[in-house]
Amino acid sequence: DVVAVARHGTAVVLAPGARERMDASRAVALEIAARGDAVYGLTTSVGVRKRVRVDQVADSGFNLRLLRDHRIAQGGSVEPAAVRATMLLLASVLRPRLVERLLEALDAPAPPTLRELGSTGQGDLAQLADLALALFEDEPLEAKEGLALLSSNAYGTALAALAADAAEVLLHGLVLGLALDLEAFRGSVTTLHPAVLATRAHPGLHAVVASLRRLLEGSALWAPGAARNLQDPLSFRNGPEVLGAATQLGRYALDVVRAELASSQENPLVLVDERRAISVANFEPLALVQALDALRLALAPPVLLQMERFLKLLQAPLSGLGDGLAPPGRPDQIGLSELAFAVQALGAEAKLLAAPVSLEMGSSTQAEGIEDRISLLPLGGRRLAEQVDRGTRVLA
């Protein structure tokens, strides 16, 4: 659904019953404000100034100042699809009036401009300030609405969802690539024998072997003696196992992304039945960041194998084809030989982009040592998108 809205312009409407649920939560927030209970960002200021009491009903400018104070993003513009996905995810946790404005913006020809750098992943304050000010700077904001617009990882989660979807497409493509390479190389298909599945219990491997057998159905490779080698290079022979491992981790990562999309990242959390709000850490996205780390680690080996098979196909002694796949009878032509350097560069980048980001630590100097944790969720999503781009180029 996120991809459909972000990349293909699918329309978004408020679900039946959603307004009533949001109105009920909003009523409790206003009730708390009227009582004067100490609730972060509702009756107090934020960050290191959380001890300062604020009457947000009387001080109508507090929320706008809050947005402006957090406008600290840097760098180039975020791609429009990621901005649309961010707006969709943010709309899923806000109040009706704010949601309607976000849905109007999703219907517009072009989304607002967000800058891509400056979020630690413990709430995408920088990018959401850009978004909130683009949409709400000229509108009066009510109690807690400023913090609600900022207190989310909608930007990082949007990047994760779009990149994970693209990674799934690349994984399917890499299976196709292996099938084509086996045909071109006259590779051995004994690695796809049913005995392999009978002796290896990994579900990812089973899925990949089934796909490869379908793709190669009717191929001359199945004829006895068709293979050129008794044993192919590992980049061909181990392809099903490597892609199977990547497929398995890819399924896990997508499950985590879906769980995050179905979750609230807001803090404080309004408890309608208890008529109060509590401080929580719903903005902590470690499960999602680690899933992105795992997905990048999963993608790197099959992309590198794809690169290696490409290099093998360019070498006549290994492939049985012309050097550089040059036309027969034209020894003066180098064919595609020089393309090997570009593919090696792309493969190297895909490997380096697999480095995990979830081990980074925050600084205890910020906000009196309270905000001492960072997740770098947006960085994890950006790196996955870049890795998918490099892997797709290697495959192409």
Tab-separated table of C-alpha atoms in Angstrom:
chain	number	residue	atom	x	y	z
A	1	ASP	CA	0.000	0.000	0.000
A	2	VAL	CA	2.808	2.420	0.846
A	3	VAL	CA	4.512	1.752	-2.491
A	4	ALA	CA	1.207	2.144	-4.364
A	5	VAL	CA	0.591	5.553	-2.798
A	6	ALA	CA	4.195	6.761	-2.954
A	7	ARG	CA	5.253	5.594	-6.403
A	8	HIS	CA	1.984	5.188	-8.310
A	9	GLY	CA	-0.244	7.944	-6.912
A	10	THR	CA	-2.949	5.690	-5.473
A	11	ALA	CA	-5.560	7.826	-3.713
A	12	VAL	CA	-5.852	7.811	0.080
A	13	VAL	CA	-9.069	8.233	2.071
A	14	LEU	CA	-9.825	8.164	5.774
A	15	ALA	CA	-11.070	4.717	6.808
A	16	PRO	CA	-14.556	4.281	8.310
A	17	GLY	CA	-14.357	4.720	12.060
A	18	ALA	CA	-10.897	6.308	11.995
A	19	ARG	CA	-12.214	9.812	12.662
A	20	GLU	CA	-14.135	8.630	15.738
A	21	ARG	CA	-11.049	6.920	17.177
A	22	MET	CA	-8.899	9.985	16.544
A	23	ASP	CA	-11.534	12.320	18.001
A	24	ALA	CA	-11.709	10.200	21.163
A	25	SER	CA	-7.920	10.366	21.604
A	26	ARG	CA	-7.915	14.103	20.913
A	27	ALA	CA	-10.621	14.686	23.527
A	28	VAL	CA	-8.498	12.974	26.178
A	29	ALA	CA	-5.471	15.126	25.251
A	30	LEU	CA	-7.532	18.308	25.660
A	31	GLU	CA	-8.948	16.983	28.934
A	32	ILE	CA	-5.407	16.406	30.236
A	33	ALA	CA	-4.391	19.901	29.161
A	34	ALA	CA	-7.384	21.393	30.991
A	35	ARG	CA	-6.517	19.417	34.159
A	36	GLY	CA	-2.900	20.586	33.962
A	37	ASP	CA	-1.344	17.117	34.391
A	38	ALA	CA	2.390	17.073	33.675
A	39	VAL	CA	2.574	15.494	30.206
A	40	TYR	CA	5.634	15.908	28.006
A	41	GLY	CA	4.997	18.174	25.036
A	42	LEU	CA	1.391	18.780	26.038
A	43	THR	CA	1.598	20.741	29.279
A	44	THR	CA	5.391	21.043	29.287
A	45	SER	CA	8.040	22.132	26.836
A	46	VAL	CA	10.307	19.520	25.226
A	47	GLY	CA	13.871	18.227	25.374
A	48	VAL	CA	16.024	19.710	28.102
A	49	ARG	CA	13.205	22.202	28.859
A	50	LYS	CA	10.734	19.507	29.804
A	51	ARG	CA	10.631	20.935	33.348
A	52	VAL	CA	9.091	24.162	32.048
A	53	ARG	CA	5.285	24.175	32.269
A	54	VAL	CA	3.459	25.519	29.209
A	55	ASP	CA	-0.199	26.407	28.760
A	56	GLN	CA	-0.495	25.491	25.087
A	57	VAL	CA	-4.149	26.523	25.003
A	58	ALA	CA	-3.302	30.066	26.094
A	59	ASP	CA	0.009	30.205	24.202
A	60	SER	CA	-1.188	29.651	20.643
A	61	GLY	CA	2.279	30.220	19.185
A	62	PHE	CA	4.090	27.499	21.143
A	63	ASN	CA	3.589	24.724	18.574
A	64	LEU	CA	4.702	26.838	15.633
A	65	ARG	CA	7.843	27.873	17.529
A	66	LEU	CA	8.448	24.196	18.296
A	67	LEU	CA	8.378	23.343	14.585
A	68	ARG	CA	10.675	26.216	13.688
A	69	ASP	CA	13.144	25.287	16.442
A	70	HIS	CA	13.481	21.813	14.923
A	71	ARG	CA	14.063	22.933	11.348
A	72	ILE	CA	17.657	21.726	11.260
A	73	ALA	CA	17.690	19.419	8.203
A	74	GLN	CA	20.595	19.504	5.769
A	75	GLY	CA	21.505	18.230	2.336
A	76	GLY	CA	19.711	17.674	-0.930
A	77	SER	CA	16.025	17.131	-1.555
A	78	VAL	CA	14.332	13.839	-0.714
A	79	GLU	CA	12.841	12.063	-3.743
A	80	PRO	CA	9.098	12.799	-4.162
A	81	ALA	CA	8.062	9.158	-3.623
A	82	ALA	CA	9.742	9.100	-0.200
A	83	VAL	CA	8.055	12.404	0.733
A	84	ARG	CA	4.658	10.972	-0.222
A	85	ALA	CA	5.340	7.836	1.808
A	86	THR	CA	6.373	9.994	4.774
A	87	MET	CA	3.122	11.958	4.577
A	88	LEU	CA	1.098	8.741	4.430
A	89	LEU	CA	2.816	7.233	7.476
A	90	LEU	CA	2.510	10.467	9.444
A	91	ALA	CA	-1.189	10.705	8.576
A	92	SER	CA	-1.790	7.292	10.132
A	93	VAL	CA	-1.167	8.576	13.679
A	94	LEU	CA	-2.431	12.165	13.775
A	95	ARG	CA	-5.618	14.074	14.567
A	96	PRO	CA	-8.410	14.401	11.968
A	97	ARG	CA	-7.732	18.040	11.047
A	98	LEU	CA	-4.034	17.396	10.444
A	99	VAL	CA	-4.725	14.157	8.592
A	100	GLU	CA	-7.123	15.870	6.201
A	101	ARG	CA	-4.477	18.472	5.366
A	102	LEU	CA	-1.908	15.713	4.723
A	103	LEU	CA	-4.351	13.842	2.477
A	104	GLU	CA	-4.950	17.054	0.516
A	105	ALA	CA	-1.194	17.367	0.059
A	106	LEU	CA	-1.008	13.758	-1.171
A	107	ASP	CA	-3.517	14.686	-3.882
A	108	ALA	CA	-1.396	17.646	-5.009
A	109	PRO	CA	0.733	17.347	-8.188
A	110	ALA	CA	4.011	17.715	-6.268
A	111	PRO	CA	4.790	17.060	-2.589
A	112	PRO	CA	6.611	19.505	-0.268
A	113	THR	CA	10.411	19.607	-0.293
A	114	LEU	CA	12.227	17.773	2.513
A	115	ARG	CA	15.994	17.693	3.029
A	116	GLU	CA	17.515	14.257	3.474
A	117	LEU	CA	20.115	14.698	6.263
A	118	GLY	CA	19.967	15.522	9.957
A	119	SER	CA	17.890	12.775	11.589
A	120	THR	CA	19.379	10.442	14.205
A	121	GLY	CA	16.425	8.067	13.835
A	122	GLN	CA	14.971	8.695	17.290
A	123	GLY	CA	12.142	10.648	15.702
A	124	ASP	CA	12.778	12.302	12.335
A	125	LEU	CA	12.575	15.783	13.816
A	126	ALA	CA	14.522	17.491	11.036
A	127	GLN	CA	12.557	16.195	8.055
A	128	LEU	CA	9.188	16.337	9.795
A	129	ALA	CA	9.818	19.972	10.725
A	130	ASP	CA	10.389	20.671	7.016
A	131	LEU	CA	7.141	18.885	6.186
A	132	ALA	CA	5.069	20.380	8.999
A	133	LEU	CA	6.143	23.938	8.256
A	134	ALA	CA	5.464	23.467	4.543
A	135	LEU	CA	1.897	22.392	5.307
A	136	PHE	CA	0.946	24.059	8.594
A	137	GLU	CA	3.041	27.209	9.044
A	138	ASP	CA	0.073	29.432	8.239
A	139	GLU	CA	-2.452	27.442	10.276
A	140	PRO	CA	-3.126	27.708	14.022
A	141	LEU	CA	-1.861	24.593	15.797
A	142	GLU	CA	-3.564	23.350	18.942
A	143	ALA	CA	-2.186	21.659	22.055
A	144	LYS	CA	0.241	18.778	21.358
A	145	GLU	CA	-0.158	19.088	17.585
A	146	GLY	CA	3.360	20.437	17.151
A	147	LEU	CA	4.938	17.507	18.968
A	148	ALA	CA	2.623	15.034	17.201
A	149	LEU	CA	3.878	16.293	13.844
A	150	LEU	CA	7.500	15.789	14.947
A	151	SER	CA	7.371	12.716	17.217
A	152	SER	CA	7.596	10.002	14.576
A	153	ASN	CA	10.071	8.068	12.436
A	154	ALA	CA	7.768	8.456	9.437
A	155	TYR	CA	10.609	9.606	7.161
A	156	GLY	CA	13.014	6.798	8.056
A	157	THR	CA	10.232	4.213	7.954
A	158	ALA	CA	9.147	5.495	4.538
A	159	LEU	CA	12.704	5.091	3.227
A	160	ALA	CA	12.812	1.588	4.719
A	161	ALA	CA	9.530	0.521	3.126
A	162	LEU	CA	10.398	1.775	-0.351
A	163	ALA	CA	13.933	0.353	-0.221
A	164	ALA	CA	12.760	-3.026	1.100
A	165	ASP	CA	10.227	-3.267	-1.720
A	166	ALA	CA	12.949	-2.464	-4.265
A	167	ALA	CA	15.223	-5.051	-2.627
A	168	GLU	CA	12.539	-7.710	-3.069
A	169	VAL	CA	12.329	-6.864	-6.775
A	170	LEU	CA	16.128	-7.095	-7.058
A	171	LEU	CA	16.157	-10.502	-5.359
A	172	HIS	CA	13.657	-11.820	-7.913
A	173	GLY	CA	15.833	-10.320	-10.645
A	174	LEU	CA	18.951	-12.012	-9.325
A	175	VAL	CA	17.211	-15.387	-9.575
A	176	LEU	CA	16.438	-14.592	-13.212
A	177	GLY	CA	20.068	-13.538	-13.670
A	178	LEU	CA	21.352	-16.856	-12.387
A	179	ALA	CA	19.046	-18.754	-14.751
A	180	LEU	CA	20.282	-16.713	-17.732
A	181	ASP	CA	23.909	-17.143	-16.688
A	182	LEU	CA	23.511	-20.924	-16.431
A	183	GLU	CA	22.133	-20.963	-19.989
A	184	ALA	CA	24.955	-18.771	-21.328
A	185	PHE	CA	27.672	-20.703	-19.480
A	186	ARG	CA	26.193	-24.136	-20.216
A	187	GLY	CA	26.256	-24.623	-16.482
A	188	SER	CA	25.431	-27.769	-14.589
A	189	VAL	CA	21.889	-28.066	-13.231
A	190	THR	CA	22.696	-30.906	-10.862
A	191	THR	CA	22.637	-28.222	-8.140
A	192	LEU	CA	18.855	-28.042	-8.743
A	193	HIS	CA	18.278	-31.791	-8.273
A	194	PRO	CA	15.433	-32.711	-5.865
A	195	ALA	CA	18.028	-34.446	-3.699
A	196	VAL	CA	19.383	-30.993	-2.818
A	197	LEU	CA	16.041	-30.066	-1.255
A	198	ALA	CA	15.735	-33.433	0.456
A	199	THR	CA	19.056	-32.855	2.211
A	200	ARG	CA	18.801	-29.094	2.925
A	201	ALA	CA	15.904	-27.806	5.012
A	202	HIS	CA	16.221	-24.058	4.431
A	203	PRO	CA	12.921	-22.659	3.076
A	204	GLY	CA	14.654	-19.878	1.142
A	205	LEU	CA	16.710	-22.427	-0.782
A	206	HIS	CA	13.583	-24.455	-1.554
A	207	ALA	CA	11.863	-21.355	-2.958
A	208	VAL	CA	14.839	-20.390	-5.146
A	209	VAL	CA	15.363	-23.901	-6.527
A	210	ALA	CA	11.657	-24.140	-7.393
A	211	SER	CA	11.888	-20.801	-9.234
A	212	LEU	CA	15.022	-21.821	-11.127
A	213	ARG	CA	13.500	-25.143	-12.184
A	214	ARG	CA	10.459	-23.280	-13.547
A	215	LEU	CA	12.628	-20.751	-15.388
A	216	LEU	CA	14.809	-23.463	-16.946
A	217	GLU	CA	11.974	-25.798	-17.859
A	218	GLY	CA	12.573	-27.132	-21.371
A	219	SER	CA	16.196	-26.004	-21.409
A	220	ALA	CA	18.833	-28.103	-23.160
A	221	LEU	CA	20.793	-27.944	-19.895
A	222	TRP	CA	18.774	-30.880	-18.556
A	223	ALA	CA	20.059	-33.247	-21.264
A	224	PRO	CA	22.746	-35.716	-20.127
A	225	GLY	CA	26.217	-34.378	-20.822
A	226	ALA	CA	24.990	-30.842	-21.561
A	227	ALA	CA	27.149	-29.208	-18.894
A	228	ARG	CA	30.569	-27.950	-20.014
A	229	ASN	CA	32.201	-28.627	-16.640
A	230	LEU	CA	32.148	-31.433	-14.142
A	231	GLN	CA	31.889	-28.696	-11.502
A	232	ASP	CA	31.198	-25.062	-12.283
A	233	PRO	CA	32.856	-22.117	-10.499
A	234	LEU	CA	31.273	-21.477	-7.130
A	235	SER	CA	29.626	-18.281	-8.393
A	236	PHE	CA	27.431	-20.556	-10.563
A	237	ARG	CA	27.316	-23.693	-8.428
A	238	ASN	CA	26.502	-21.997	-5.120
A	239	GLY	CA	24.043	-19.526	-6.608
A	240	PRO	CA	20.885	-21.272	-5.321
A	241	GLU	CA	22.212	-21.505	-1.767
A	242	VAL	CA	23.376	-17.886	-1.692
A	243	LEU	CA	20.128	-16.594	-3.176
A	244	GLY	CA	18.179	-18.865	-0.831
A	245	ALA	CA	19.859	-17.333	2.204
A	246	ALA	CA	19.154	-13.838	0.857
A	247	THR	CA	15.519	-14.726	0.183
A	248	GLN	CA	15.068	-15.981	3.724
A	249	LEU	CA	16.521	-12.832	5.278
A	250	GLY	CA	14.518	-10.743	2.818
A	251	ARG	CA	11.272	-12.318	4.035
A	252	TYR	CA	12.222	-11.592	7.635
A	253	ALA	CA	13.052	-7.975	6.824
A	254	LEU	CA	9.750	-7.435	5.010
A	255	ASP	CA	7.856	-8.880	7.992
A	256	VAL	CA	9.582	-6.351	10.264
A	257	VAL	CA	8.786	-3.490	7.865
A	258	ARG	CA	5.115	-4.508	7.791
A	259	ALA	CA	5.001	-4.672	11.582
A	260	GLU	CA	6.463	-1.163	11.836
A	261	LEU	CA	3.975	0.168	9.289
A	262	ALA	CA	1.178	-1.175	11.483
A	263	SER	CA	2.567	0.494	14.626
A	264	SER	CA	2.398	3.872	16.332
A	265	GLN	CA	5.689	5.685	16.886
A	266	GLU	CA	4.205	8.460	19.005
A	267	ASN	CA	5.342	9.666	22.429
A	268	PRO	CA	3.604	10.413	24.769
A	269	LEU	CA	0.897	7.839	24.114
A	270	VAL	CA	-2.699	8.786	24.890
A	271	LEU	CA	-4.630	6.048	26.705
A	272	VAL	CA	-8.267	6.743	25.913
A	273	ASP	CA	-9.738	4.185	28.345
A	274	GLU	CA	-7.558	5.426	31.233
A	275	ARG	CA	-8.036	9.117	30.330
A	276	ARG	CA	-4.311	9.831	30.605
A	277	ALA	CA	-1.063	9.974	28.606
A	278	ILE	CA	2.130	8.058	29.359
A	279	SER	CA	5.752	8.448	28.266
A	280	VAL	CA	6.842	5.585	26.030
A	281	ALA	CA	9.650	4.705	23.614
A	282	ASN	CA	7.488	3.882	20.591
A	283	PHE	CA	9.914	5.896	18.486
A	284	GLU	CA	12.693	3.311	19.025
A	285	PRO	CA	13.147	1.610	15.606
A	286	LEU	CA	15.991	-0.818	16.378
A	287	ALA	CA	14.059	-3.852	15.079
A	288	LEU	CA	13.593	-2.072	11.758
A	289	VAL	CA	17.185	-0.796	11.569
A	290	GLN	CA	18.560	-4.271	12.255
A	291	ALA	CA	16.228	-5.729	9.626
A	292	LEU	CA	17.637	-3.247	7.091
A	293	ASP	CA	21.163	-4.168	8.170
A	294	ALA	CA	20.309	-7.836	7.663
A	295	LEU	CA	18.799	-7.152	4.251
A	296	ARG	CA	21.889	-5.297	3.050
A	297	LEU	CA	24.115	-8.107	4.329
A	298	ALA	CA	21.836	-10.575	2.531
A	299	LEU	CA	21.952	-8.728	-0.786
A	300	ALA	CA	25.713	-8.237	-1.001
A	301	PRO	CA	26.767	-11.901	-1.643
A	302	PRO	CA	24.324	-12.593	-4.527
A	303	VAL	CA	25.199	-9.252	-6.140
A	304	LEU	CA	28.895	-10.137	-5.889
A	305	LEU	CA	28.200	-13.585	-7.376
A	306	GLN	CA	26.308	-11.899	-10.219
A	307	MET	CA	29.372	-9.709	-10.795
A	308	GLU	CA	31.690	-12.729	-10.787
A	309	ARG	CA	29.540	-14.641	-13.266
A	310	PHE	CA	29.563	-11.611	-15.563
A	311	LEU	CA	33.369	-11.536	-15.446
A	312	LYS	CA	33.521	-15.275	-16.174
A	313	LEU	CA	31.262	-14.885	-19.226
A	314	LEU	CA	33.689	-12.337	-20.690
A	315	GLN	CA	36.633	-14.776	-20.587
A	316	ALA	CA	36.797	-17.185	-23.510
A	317	PRO	CA	38.779	-19.961	-21.706
A	318	LEU	CA	36.056	-20.114	-19.035
A	319	SER	CA	32.903	-19.459	-21.034
A	320	GLY	CA	33.603	-21.115	-24.381
A	321	LEU	CA	32.355	-17.889	-25.946
A	322	GLY	CA	34.287	-15.068	-27.616
A	323	ASP	CA	36.568	-12.861	-25.515
A	324	GLY	CA	34.461	-10.041	-24.145
A	325	LEU	CA	31.507	-11.662	-25.952
A	326	ALA	CA	32.869	-10.096	-29.156
A	327	PRO	CA	31.293	-11.271	-32.444
A	328	PRO	CA	32.844	-14.440	-33.900
A	329	GLY	CA	35.555	-13.828	-36.455
A	330	ARG	CA	36.300	-10.297	-35.260
A	331	PRO	CA	39.475	-10.572	-33.159
A	332	ASP	CA	39.990	-6.814	-33.523
A	333	GLN	CA	36.941	-6.044	-31.373
A	334	ILE	CA	37.046	-6.041	-27.571
A	335	GLY	CA	33.310	-6.503	-27.225
A	336	LEU	CA	32.152	-5.853	-23.681
A	337	SER	CA	35.538	-6.380	-22.033
A	338	GLU	CA	35.823	-2.827	-20.689
A	339	LEU	CA	32.412	-3.089	-19.049
A	340	ALA	CA	34.032	-5.427	-16.531
A	341	PHE	CA	35.657	-2.472	-14.753
A	342	ALA	CA	32.338	-0.673	-14.309
A	343	VAL	CA	30.700	-3.837	-13.001
A	344	GLN	CA	33.551	-4.415	-10.529
A	345	ALA	CA	33.181	-0.846	-9.252
A	346	LEU	CA	29.434	-1.280	-8.807
A	347	GLY	CA	29.881	-4.622	-7.051
A	348	ALA	CA	32.451	-3.143	-4.684
A	349	GLU	CA	30.054	-0.336	-3.744
A	350	ALA	CA	27.236	-2.818	-3.158
A	351	LYS	CA	29.499	-4.733	-0.763
A	352	LEU	CA	30.666	-1.649	1.151
A	353	LEU	CA	27.087	-0.409	1.545
A	354	ALA	CA	26.303	-3.582	3.490
A	355	ALA	CA	28.094	-2.284	6.604
A	356	PRO	CA	25.637	-2.196	9.561
A	357	VAL	CA	24.523	1.116	11.048
A	358	SER	CA	22.662	-0.226	14.100
A	359	LEU	CA	25.841	-0.365	16.231
A	360	GLU	CA	26.303	3.428	16.263
A	361	MET	CA	25.998	5.099	19.657
A	362	GLY	CA	24.590	8.460	20.646
A	363	SER	CA	26.298	11.131	22.722
A	364	SER	CA	25.507	11.600	26.400
A	365	THR	CA	26.161	15.327	26.090
A	366	GLN	CA	22.839	16.085	24.375
A	367	ALA	CA	19.848	17.201	26.456
A	368	GLU	CA	21.563	16.649	29.814
A	369	GLY	CA	22.509	13.108	28.842
A	370	ILE	CA	18.918	11.948	28.357
A	371	GLU	CA	18.966	11.634	24.572
A	372	ASP	CA	21.911	9.230	24.592
A	373	ARG	CA	20.741	6.823	21.901
A	374	ILE	CA	20.564	7.044	18.109
A	375	SER	CA	19.395	4.456	15.579
A	376	LEU	CA	20.302	6.068	12.232
A	377	LEU	CA	17.191	4.554	10.650
A	378	PRO	CA	17.200	7.006	7.694
A	379	LEU	CA	20.838	6.150	6.965
A	380	GLY	CA	19.989	2.444	6.956
A	381	GLY	CA	17.175	3.071	4.478
A	382	ARG	CA	19.287	5.309	2.254
A	383	ARG	CA	22.130	2.782	2.166
A	384	LEU	CA	19.738	-0.007	1.223
A	385	ALA	CA	18.295	2.091	-1.614
A	386	GLU	CA	21.821	2.858	-2.864
A	387	GLN	CA	22.840	-0.790	-2.601
A	388	VAL	CA	19.760	-1.887	-4.546
A	389	ASP	CA	20.647	0.665	-7.227
A	390	ARG	CA	24.191	-0.704	-7.537
A	391	GLY	CA	22.979	-4.293	-7.511
A	392	THR	CA	20.373	-3.561	-10.168
A	393	ARG	CA	23.058	-2.047	-12.401
A	394	VAL	CA	25.261	-5.140	-11.975
A	395	LEU	CA	22.296	-7.353	-12.850
A	396	ALA	CA	21.376	-5.251	-15.897
